[in-house]
mmCIF file of C-alpha atoms in Angstrom:
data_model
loop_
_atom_site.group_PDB
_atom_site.id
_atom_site.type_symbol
_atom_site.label_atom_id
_atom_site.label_comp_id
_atom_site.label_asym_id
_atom_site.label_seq_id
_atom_site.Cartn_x
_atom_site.Cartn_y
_atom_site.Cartn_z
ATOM 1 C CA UNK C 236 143.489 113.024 81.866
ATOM 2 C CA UNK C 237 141.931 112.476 85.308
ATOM 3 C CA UNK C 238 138.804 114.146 84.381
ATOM 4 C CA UNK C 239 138.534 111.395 81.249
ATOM 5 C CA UNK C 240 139.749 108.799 83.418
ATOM 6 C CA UNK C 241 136.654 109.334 86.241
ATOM 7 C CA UNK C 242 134.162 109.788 83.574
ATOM 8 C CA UNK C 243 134.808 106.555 82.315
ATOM 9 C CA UNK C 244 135.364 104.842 86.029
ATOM 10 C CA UNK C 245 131.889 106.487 86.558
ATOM 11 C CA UNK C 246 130.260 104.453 83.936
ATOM 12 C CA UNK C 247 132.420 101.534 84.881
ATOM 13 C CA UNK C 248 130.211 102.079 87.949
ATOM 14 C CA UNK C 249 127.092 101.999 86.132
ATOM 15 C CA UNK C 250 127.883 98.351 84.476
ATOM 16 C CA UNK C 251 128.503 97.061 87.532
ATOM 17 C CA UNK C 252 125.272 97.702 89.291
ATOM 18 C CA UNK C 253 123.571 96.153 86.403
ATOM 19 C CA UNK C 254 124.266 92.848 88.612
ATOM 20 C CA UNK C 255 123.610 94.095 92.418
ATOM 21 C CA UNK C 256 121.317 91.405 93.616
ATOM 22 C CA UNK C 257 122.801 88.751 92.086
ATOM 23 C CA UNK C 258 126.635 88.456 92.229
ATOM 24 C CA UNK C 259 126.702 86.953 95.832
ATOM 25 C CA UNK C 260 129.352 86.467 97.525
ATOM 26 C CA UNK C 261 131.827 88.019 94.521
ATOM 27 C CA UNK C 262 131.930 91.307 94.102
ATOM 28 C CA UNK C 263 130.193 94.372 91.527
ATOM 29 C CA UNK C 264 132.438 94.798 88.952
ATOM 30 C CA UNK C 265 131.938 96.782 85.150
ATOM 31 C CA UNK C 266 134.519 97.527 82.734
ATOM 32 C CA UNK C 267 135.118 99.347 80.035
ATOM 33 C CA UNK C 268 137.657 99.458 77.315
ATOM 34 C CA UNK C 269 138.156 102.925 75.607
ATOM 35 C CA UNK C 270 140.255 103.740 72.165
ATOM 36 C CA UNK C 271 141.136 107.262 71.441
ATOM 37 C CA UNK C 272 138.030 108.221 73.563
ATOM 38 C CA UNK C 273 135.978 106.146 72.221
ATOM 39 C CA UNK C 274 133.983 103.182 74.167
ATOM 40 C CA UNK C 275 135.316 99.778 71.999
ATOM 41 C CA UNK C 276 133.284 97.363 74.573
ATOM 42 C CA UNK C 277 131.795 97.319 78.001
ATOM 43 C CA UNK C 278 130.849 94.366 80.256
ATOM 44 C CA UNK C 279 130.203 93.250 83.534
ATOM 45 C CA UNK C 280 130.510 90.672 85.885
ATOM 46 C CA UNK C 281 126.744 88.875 85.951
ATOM 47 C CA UNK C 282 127.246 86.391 89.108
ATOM 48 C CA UNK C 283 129.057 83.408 89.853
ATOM 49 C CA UNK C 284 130.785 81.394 87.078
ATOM 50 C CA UNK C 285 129.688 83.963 84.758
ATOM 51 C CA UNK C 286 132.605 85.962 82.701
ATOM 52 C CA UNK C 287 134.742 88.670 84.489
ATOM 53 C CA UNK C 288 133.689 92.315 83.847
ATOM 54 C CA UNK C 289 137.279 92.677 82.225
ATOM 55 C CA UNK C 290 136.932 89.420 79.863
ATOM 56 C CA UNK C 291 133.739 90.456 78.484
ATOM 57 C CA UNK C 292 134.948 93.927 77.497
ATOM 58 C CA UNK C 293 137.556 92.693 75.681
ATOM 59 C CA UNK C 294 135.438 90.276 74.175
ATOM 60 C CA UNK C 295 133.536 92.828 72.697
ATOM 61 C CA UNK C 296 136.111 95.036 71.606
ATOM 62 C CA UNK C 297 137.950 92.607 69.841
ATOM 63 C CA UNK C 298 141.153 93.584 68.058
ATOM 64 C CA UNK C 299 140.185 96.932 68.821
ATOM 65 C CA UNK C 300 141.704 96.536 72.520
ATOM 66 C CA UNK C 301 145.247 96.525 71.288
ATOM 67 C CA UNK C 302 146.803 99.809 72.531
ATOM 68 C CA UNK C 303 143.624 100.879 74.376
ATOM 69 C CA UNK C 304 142.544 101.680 77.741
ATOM 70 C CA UNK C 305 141.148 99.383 80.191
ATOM 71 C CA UNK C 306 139.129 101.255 83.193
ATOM 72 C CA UNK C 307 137.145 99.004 85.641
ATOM 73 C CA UNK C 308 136.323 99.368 89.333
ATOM 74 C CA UNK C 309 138.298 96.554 90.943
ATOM 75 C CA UNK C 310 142.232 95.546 90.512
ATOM 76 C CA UNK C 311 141.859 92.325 87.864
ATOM 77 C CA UNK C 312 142.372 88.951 89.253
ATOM 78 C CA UNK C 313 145.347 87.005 89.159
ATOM 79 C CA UNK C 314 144.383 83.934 90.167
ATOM 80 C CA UNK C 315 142.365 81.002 88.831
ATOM 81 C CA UNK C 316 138.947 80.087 90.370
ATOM 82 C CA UNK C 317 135.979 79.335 88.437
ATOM 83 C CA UNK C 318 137.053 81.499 85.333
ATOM 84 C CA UNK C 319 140.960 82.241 84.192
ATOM 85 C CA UNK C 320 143.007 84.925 85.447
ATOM 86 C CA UNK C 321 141.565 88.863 84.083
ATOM 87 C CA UNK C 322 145.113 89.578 83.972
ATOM 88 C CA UNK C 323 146.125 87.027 81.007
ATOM 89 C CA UNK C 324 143.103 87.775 78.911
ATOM 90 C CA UNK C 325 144.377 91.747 79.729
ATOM 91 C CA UNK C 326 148.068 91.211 78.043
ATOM 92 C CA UNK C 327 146.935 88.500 74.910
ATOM 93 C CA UNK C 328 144.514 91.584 74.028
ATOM 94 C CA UNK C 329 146.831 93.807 73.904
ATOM 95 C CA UNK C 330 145.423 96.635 76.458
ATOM 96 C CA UNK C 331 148.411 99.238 76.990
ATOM 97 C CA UNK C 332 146.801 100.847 79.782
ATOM 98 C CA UNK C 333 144.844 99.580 83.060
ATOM 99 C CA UNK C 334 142.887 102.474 85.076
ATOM 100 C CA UNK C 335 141.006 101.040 87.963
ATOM 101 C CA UNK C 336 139.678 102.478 91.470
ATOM 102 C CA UNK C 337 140.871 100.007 94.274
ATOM 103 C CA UNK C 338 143.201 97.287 94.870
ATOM 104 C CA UNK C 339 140.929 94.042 95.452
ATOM 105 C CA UNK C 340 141.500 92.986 99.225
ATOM 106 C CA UNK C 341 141.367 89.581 98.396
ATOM 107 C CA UNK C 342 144.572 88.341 99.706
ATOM 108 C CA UNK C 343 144.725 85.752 96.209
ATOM 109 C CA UNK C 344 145.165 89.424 94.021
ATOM 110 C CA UNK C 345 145.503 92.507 96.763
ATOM 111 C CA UNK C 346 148.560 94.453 94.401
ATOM 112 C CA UNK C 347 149.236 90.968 92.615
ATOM 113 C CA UNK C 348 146.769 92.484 89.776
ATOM 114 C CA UNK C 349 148.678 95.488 89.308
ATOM 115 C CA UNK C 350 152.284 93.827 89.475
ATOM 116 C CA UNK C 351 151.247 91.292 87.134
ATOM 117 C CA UNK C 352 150.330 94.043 84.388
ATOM 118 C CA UNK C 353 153.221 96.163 84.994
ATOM 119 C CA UNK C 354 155.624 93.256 85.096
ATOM 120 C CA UNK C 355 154.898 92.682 81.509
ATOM 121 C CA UNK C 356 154.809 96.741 80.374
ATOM 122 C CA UNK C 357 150.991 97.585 80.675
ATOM 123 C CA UNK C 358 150.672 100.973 82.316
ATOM 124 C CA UNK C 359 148.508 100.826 85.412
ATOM 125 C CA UNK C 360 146.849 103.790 87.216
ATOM 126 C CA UNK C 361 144.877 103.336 90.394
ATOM 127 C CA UNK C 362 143.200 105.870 92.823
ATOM 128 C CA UNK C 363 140.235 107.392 90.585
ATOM 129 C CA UNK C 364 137.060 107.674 92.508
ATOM 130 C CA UNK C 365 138.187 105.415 95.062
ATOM 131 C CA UNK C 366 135.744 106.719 97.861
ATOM 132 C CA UNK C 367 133.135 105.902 95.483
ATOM 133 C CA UNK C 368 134.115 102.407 94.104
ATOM 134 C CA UNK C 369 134.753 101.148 98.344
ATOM 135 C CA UNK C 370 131.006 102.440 98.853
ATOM 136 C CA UNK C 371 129.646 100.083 96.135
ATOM 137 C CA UNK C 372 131.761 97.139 97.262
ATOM 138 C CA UNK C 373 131.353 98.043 101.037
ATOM 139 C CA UNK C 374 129.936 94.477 101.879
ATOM 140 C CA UNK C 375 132.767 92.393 99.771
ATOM 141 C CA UNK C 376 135.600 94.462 101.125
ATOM 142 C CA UNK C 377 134.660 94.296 104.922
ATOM 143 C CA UNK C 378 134.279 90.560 104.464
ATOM 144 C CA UNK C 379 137.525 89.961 102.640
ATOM 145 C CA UNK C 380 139.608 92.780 105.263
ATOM 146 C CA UNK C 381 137.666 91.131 108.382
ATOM 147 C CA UNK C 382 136.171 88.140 107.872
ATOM 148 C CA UNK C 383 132.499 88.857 109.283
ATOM 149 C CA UNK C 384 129.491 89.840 107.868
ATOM 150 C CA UNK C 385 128.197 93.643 107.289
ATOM 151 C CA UNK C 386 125.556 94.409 109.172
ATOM 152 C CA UNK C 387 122.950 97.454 108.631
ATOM 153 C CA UNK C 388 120.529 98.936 110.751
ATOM 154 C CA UNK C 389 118.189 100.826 108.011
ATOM 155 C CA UNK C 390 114.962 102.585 109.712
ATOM 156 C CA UNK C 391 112.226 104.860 108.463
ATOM 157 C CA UNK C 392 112.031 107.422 110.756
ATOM 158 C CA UNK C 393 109.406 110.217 111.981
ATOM 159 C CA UNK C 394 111.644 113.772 112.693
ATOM 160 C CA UNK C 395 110.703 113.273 116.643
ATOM 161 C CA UNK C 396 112.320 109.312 116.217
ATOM 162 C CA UNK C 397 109.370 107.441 115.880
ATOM 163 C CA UNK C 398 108.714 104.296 113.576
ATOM 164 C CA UNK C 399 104.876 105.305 112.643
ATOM 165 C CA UNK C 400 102.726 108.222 111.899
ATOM 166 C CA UNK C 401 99.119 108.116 112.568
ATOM 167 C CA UNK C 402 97.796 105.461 109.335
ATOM 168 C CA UNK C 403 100.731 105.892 106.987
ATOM 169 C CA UNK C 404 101.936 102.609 106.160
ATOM 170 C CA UNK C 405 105.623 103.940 104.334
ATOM 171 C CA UNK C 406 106.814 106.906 106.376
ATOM 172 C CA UNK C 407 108.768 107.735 103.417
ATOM 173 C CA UNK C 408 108.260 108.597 99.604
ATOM 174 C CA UNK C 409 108.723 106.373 96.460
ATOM 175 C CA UNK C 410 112.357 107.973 95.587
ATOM 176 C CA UNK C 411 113.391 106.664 99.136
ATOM 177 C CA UNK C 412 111.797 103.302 98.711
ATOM 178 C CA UNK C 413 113.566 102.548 95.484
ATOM 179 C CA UNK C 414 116.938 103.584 97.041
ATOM 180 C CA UNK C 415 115.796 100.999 99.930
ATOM 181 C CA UNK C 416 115.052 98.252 97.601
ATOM 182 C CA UNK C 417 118.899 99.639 95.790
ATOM 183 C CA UNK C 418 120.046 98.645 99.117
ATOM 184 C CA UNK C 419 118.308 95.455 99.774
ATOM 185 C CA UNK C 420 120.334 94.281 95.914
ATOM 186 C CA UNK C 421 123.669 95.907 97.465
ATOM 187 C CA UNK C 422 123.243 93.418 100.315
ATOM 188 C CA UNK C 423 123.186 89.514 100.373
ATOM 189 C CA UNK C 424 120.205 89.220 103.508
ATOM 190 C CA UNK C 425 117.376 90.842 104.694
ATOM 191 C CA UNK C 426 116.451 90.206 109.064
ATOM 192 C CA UNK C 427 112.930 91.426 110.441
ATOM 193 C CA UNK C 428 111.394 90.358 113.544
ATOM 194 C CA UNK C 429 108.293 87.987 113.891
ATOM 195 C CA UNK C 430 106.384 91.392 114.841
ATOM 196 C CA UNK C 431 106.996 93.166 111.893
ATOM 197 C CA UNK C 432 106.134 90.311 110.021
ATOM 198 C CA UNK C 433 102.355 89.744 111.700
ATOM 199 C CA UNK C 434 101.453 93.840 111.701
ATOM 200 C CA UNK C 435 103.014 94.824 107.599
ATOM 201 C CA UNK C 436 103.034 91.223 106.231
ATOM 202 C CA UNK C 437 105.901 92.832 104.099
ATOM 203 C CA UNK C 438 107.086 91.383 100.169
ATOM 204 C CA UNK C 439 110.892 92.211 101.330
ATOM 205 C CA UNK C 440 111.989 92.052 97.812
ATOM 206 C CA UNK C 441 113.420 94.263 95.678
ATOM 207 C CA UNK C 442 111.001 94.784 92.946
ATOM 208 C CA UNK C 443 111.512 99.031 92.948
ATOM 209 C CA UNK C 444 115.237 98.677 92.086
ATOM 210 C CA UNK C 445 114.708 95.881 89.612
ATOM 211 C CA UNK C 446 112.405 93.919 88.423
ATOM 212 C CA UNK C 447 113.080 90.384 88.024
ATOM 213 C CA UNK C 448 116.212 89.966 90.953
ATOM 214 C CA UNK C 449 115.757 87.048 92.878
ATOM 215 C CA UNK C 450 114.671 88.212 96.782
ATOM 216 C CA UNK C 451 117.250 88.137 99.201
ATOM 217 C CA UNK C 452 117.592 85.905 101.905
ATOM 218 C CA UNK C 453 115.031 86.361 104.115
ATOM 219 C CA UNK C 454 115.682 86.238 107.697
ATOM 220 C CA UNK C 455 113.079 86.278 111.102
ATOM 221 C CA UNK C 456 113.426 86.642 114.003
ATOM 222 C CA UNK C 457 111.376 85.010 115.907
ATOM 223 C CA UNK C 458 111.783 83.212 119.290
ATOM 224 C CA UNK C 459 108.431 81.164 119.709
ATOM 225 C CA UNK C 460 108.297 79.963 115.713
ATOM 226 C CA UNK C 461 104.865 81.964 115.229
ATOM 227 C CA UNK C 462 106.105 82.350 111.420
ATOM 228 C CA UNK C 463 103.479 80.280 109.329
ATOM 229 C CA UNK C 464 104.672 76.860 107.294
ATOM 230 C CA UNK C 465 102.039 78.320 104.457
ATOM 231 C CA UNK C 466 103.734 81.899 104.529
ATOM 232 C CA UNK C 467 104.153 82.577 100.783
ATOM 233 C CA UNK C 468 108.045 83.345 100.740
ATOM 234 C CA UNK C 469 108.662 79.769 101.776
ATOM 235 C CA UNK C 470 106.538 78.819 97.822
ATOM 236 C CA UNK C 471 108.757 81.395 96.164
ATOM 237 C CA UNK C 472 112.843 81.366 95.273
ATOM 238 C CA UNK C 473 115.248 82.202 97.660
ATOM 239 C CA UNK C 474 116.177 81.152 101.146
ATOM 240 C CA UNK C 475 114.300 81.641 103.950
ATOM 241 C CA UNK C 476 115.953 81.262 107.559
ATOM 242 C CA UNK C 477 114.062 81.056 111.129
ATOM 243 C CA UNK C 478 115.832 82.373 114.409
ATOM 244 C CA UNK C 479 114.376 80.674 117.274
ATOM 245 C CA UNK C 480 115.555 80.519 121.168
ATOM 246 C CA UNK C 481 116.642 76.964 121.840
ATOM 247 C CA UNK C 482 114.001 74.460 123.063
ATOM 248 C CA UNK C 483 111.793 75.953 120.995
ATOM 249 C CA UNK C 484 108.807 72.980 120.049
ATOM 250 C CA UNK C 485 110.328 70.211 117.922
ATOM 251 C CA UNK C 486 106.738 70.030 116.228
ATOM 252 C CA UNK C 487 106.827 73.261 115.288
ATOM 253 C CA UNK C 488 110.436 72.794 113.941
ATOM 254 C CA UNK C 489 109.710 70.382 111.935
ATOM 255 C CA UNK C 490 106.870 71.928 110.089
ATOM 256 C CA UNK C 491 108.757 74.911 109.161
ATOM 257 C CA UNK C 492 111.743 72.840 107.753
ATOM 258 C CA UNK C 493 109.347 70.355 105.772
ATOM 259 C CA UNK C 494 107.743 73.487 104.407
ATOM 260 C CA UNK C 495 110.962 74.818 103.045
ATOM 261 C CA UNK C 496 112.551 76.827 106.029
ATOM 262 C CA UNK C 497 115.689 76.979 107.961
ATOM 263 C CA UNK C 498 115.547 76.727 111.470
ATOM 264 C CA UNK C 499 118.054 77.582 113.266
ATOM 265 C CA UNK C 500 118.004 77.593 117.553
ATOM 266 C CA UNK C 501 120.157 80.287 119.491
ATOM 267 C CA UNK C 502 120.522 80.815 122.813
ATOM 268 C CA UNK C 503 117.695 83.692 124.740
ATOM 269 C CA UNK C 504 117.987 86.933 126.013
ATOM 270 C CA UNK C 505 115.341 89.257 127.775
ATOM 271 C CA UNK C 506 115.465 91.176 124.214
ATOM 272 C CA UNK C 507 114.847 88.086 122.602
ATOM 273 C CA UNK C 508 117.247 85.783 120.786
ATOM 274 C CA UNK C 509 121.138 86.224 121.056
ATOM 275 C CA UNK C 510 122.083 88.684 117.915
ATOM 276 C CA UNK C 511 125.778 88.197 118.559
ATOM 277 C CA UNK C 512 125.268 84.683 118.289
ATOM 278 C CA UNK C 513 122.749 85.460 115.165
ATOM 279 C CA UNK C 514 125.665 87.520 113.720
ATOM 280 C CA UNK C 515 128.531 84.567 114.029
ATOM 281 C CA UNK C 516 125.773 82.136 112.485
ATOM 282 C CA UNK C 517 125.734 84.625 109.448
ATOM 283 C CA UNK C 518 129.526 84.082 108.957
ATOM 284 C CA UNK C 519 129.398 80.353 108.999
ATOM 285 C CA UNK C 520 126.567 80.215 106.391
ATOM 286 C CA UNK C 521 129.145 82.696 104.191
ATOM 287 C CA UNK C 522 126.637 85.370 103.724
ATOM 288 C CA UNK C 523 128.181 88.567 103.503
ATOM 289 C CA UNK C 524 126.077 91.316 104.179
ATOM 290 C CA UNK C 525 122.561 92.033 106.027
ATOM 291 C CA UNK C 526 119.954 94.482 106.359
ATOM 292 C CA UNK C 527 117.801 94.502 109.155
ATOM 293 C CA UNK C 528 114.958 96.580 108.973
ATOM 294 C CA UNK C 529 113.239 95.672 112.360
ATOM 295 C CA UNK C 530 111.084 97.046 114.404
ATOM 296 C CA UNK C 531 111.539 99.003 117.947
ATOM 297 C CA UNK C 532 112.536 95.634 119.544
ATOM 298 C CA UNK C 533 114.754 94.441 117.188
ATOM 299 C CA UNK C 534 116.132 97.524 116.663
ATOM 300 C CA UNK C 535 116.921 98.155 120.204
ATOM 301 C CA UNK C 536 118.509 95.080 120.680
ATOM 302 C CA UNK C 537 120.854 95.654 117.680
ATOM 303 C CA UNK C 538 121.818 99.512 119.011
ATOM 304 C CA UNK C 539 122.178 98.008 122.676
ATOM 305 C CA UNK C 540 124.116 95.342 121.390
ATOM 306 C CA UNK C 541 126.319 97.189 119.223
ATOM 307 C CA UNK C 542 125.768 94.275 116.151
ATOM 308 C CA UNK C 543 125.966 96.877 113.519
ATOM 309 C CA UNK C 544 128.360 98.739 111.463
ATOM 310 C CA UNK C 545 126.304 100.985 109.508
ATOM 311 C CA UNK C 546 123.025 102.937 110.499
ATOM 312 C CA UNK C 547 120.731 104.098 108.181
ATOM 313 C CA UNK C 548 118.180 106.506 108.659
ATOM 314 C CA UNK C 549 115.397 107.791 106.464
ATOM 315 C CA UNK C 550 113.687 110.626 107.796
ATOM 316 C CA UNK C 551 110.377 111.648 106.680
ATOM 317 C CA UNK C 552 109.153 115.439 106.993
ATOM 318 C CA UNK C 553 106.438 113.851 109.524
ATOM 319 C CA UNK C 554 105.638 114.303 113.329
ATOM 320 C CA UNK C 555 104.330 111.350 114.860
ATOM 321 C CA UNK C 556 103.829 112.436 118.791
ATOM 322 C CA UNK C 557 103.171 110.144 121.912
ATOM 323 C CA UNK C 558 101.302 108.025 119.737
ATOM 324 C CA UNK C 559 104.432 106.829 117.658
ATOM 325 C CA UNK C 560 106.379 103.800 118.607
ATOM 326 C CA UNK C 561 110.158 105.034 119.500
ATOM 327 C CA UNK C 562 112.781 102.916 117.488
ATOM 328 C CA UNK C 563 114.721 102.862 120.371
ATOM 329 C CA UNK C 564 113.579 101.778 123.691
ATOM 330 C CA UNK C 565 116.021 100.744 126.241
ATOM 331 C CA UNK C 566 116.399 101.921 129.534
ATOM 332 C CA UNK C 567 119.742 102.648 129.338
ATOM 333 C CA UNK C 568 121.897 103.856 126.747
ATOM 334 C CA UNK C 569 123.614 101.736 124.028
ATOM 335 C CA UNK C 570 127.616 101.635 124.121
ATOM 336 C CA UNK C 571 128.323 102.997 121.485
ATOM 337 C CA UNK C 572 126.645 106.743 121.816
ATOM 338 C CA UNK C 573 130.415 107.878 122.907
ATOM 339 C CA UNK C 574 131.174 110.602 120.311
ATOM 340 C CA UNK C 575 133.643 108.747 117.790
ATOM 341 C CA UNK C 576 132.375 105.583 118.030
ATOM 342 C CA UNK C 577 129.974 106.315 114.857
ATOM 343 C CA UNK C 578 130.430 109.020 112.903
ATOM 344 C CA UNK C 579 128.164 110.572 109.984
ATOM 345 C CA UNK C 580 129.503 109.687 106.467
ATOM 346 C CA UNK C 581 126.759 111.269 104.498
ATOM 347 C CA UNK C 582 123.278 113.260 104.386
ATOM 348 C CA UNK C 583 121.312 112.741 101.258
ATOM 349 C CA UNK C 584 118.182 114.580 99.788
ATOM 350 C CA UNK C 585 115.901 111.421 99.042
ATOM 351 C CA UNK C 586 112.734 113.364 96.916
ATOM 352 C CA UNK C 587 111.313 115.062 100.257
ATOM 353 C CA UNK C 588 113.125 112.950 102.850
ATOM 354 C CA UNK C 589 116.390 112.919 104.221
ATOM 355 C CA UNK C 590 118.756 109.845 104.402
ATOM 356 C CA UNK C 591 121.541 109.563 106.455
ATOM 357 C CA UNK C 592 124.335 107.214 106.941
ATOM 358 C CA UNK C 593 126.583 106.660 109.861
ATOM 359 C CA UNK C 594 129.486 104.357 110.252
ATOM 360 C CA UNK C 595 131.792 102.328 113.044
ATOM 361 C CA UNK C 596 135.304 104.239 113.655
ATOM 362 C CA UNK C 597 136.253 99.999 112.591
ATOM 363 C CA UNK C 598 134.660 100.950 108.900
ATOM 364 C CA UNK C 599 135.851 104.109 108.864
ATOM 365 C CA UNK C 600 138.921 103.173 109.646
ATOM 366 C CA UNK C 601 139.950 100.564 107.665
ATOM 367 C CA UNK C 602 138.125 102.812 104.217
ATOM 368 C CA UNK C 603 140.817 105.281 104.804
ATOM 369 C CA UNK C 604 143.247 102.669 104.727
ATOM 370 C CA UNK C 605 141.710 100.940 101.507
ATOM 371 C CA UNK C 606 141.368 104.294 99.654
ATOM 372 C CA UNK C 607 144.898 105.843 100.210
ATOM 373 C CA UNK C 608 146.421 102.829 99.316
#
């Protein structure tokens, strides 16, 4: 039975990633309902105000639900927002059986799911693949458990820690670009610095995971407001938001704004502008996850600041020497290099590269919690 029950939580997995990109700020949720091993109906959840994963499996099923299983990622609402409860349209079907991954965080379902159902005699298993289901949720369940944003450092990396190698413009191979551009749909935002803007001129969409997904929000940072008012992301969908220090030139303001920008001020620091006060800006604009994929300034200032609560590093089989520019380059060393403060959560084959992830002892903390629950 647990064997059946993660091959089907797997695919449940595979629905819901259908929508990364574009569920913002709900969660990635797919669902499947099964009948004497067979797959009745699958669905997914496809953004805000759109049908729950669990509604539209059922849907699709049909009477073929009654007595079936229902496997799906996420604990089913309870509670009524812009669609009904999952957990009526889960009983009326007549579903005998609920398998799903995690309890939703959500303090409006959080176990309320999973009482509901068993309340009124629907089996309900939880547990399978849990590690995996937190991992493609990360974002929504640090925001709903704390409140703040999730913030990523992601870097392409030489072996000797540089961020270039002689005239190779991606450090890294086209397996590890799409898995970039997977991550760039997994997260809400995406922050560079005016630098990186004016030497790559980079697209920062996500056009190798999916064609078609809207770009994130864009984010710059970028003290003096050198980004251009004719700069083609501000012609195309999607937000755009400018990070100045305060006092920057009204004029200059102002063009950006009547082009289509956001401008926002923040207080200066010798690394530039004030990321903690960048990061609390995030939260009050409700955006729940962001990538940064700066350069050596900007990542420096987010390692010296401790802003982050993942790192991401793709390593390319490259040597880049003196000549390479480090991707970090303080003086002194960031806080948080005390063993335990980040720890390394996984090391991936990418094609010929190597990425590795390494999270806060906050994150990791907190996922134990969530997954033995």
């Amino acid at each position: 039975m647990q064997q059946e029950d993660e091959r089907f939580i797997s695919r449940s997995f595979e629905l819901a990633k259908k929508a990364a990109g574009v569920t913002f700020p709900n969660p990635l949720v797919g669902a499947l309902v099964v009948l004497d091993g067979e797959v009745v109906g699958e669905g997914y959840h496809g953004g805000v105000g759109f049908p729950h994963a669990e509604t539209e499996a059922i849907r699709r099923a049909g009477d073929r639900a009654k007595n079936a299983t229902l496997y799906l990622n996420l604990e089913p609402c309870c509670h009524f927002g812009r669609t009904p409860p999952c957990t009526e349209a889960i009983v009326e079907s007549g579903i005998e059986r609920v398998v799903f991954s995690i309890f939703d965080p959500d303090e409006r379902v959080n176990g309320k799911g999973a009482s509901y159902l068993e309340a009124r005699g629907i089996e309900v298993d939880t547990g399978a693949l849990a590690r995996e289901a937190l991992e493609l949720n990360l974002p929504y369940i640090h925001r709903s458990i704390t409140g703040e944003p999730f913030v990523v450092l992601k870097l392409a990396s030489t072996l000797d820690g540089r961020l270039t190698a002689g005239t190779t413009r991606y450090l890294t191979g086209e397996e590890a670009l799409r898995r970039v551009h997977y991550l760039r749909a997994w997260a809400e935002a995406i922050a560079v610095g005016i630098g990186t803007l004016e030497a790559d001129d980079p697209i920062l969409d996500r056009r190798f995971y999916r064609e078609g997904l809207p770009p994130p929000t864009r984010m710059v940072f970028d003290s003096n407001l050198r980004f251009p008012p004719t700069h083609r992301w501000l012609s195309e969908d999607g937000r755009v938001i400018i990070y100045c220090r305060r006092g920057a030139q009204q004029e200059k303001i102002t063009r950006l704004e009547l082009a289509g920008a956001e401008v926002t001020q923040l207080p200066q620091t010798e690394m530039g502008v004030d990321l903690s006060a960048w990061r609390e800006d995030v939260k009050e604009r409700g955006i729940t996850s962001v990538i940064v994929e700066g350069g050596g300034g900007i990542s420096t200032s987010i390692l010296t600041g401790n802003i982050h609560h993942r790192l991401v590093i793709f390593y390319a089989p490259l040597l880049s020497g003196k000549n390479g520019v480090d991707w970090f380059q303080g003086s002194e060393e960031p806080g948080w290099t005390e063993r335990g403060r980040y720890s390394l959560v996984s090391a991936e084959m990418i094609g010929r590269d190597l990425m590795v992830v390494y999270d806060s002892e906050a994150v990791i903390g907190y996922l134990d919690q969530v997954s033995s629950e």
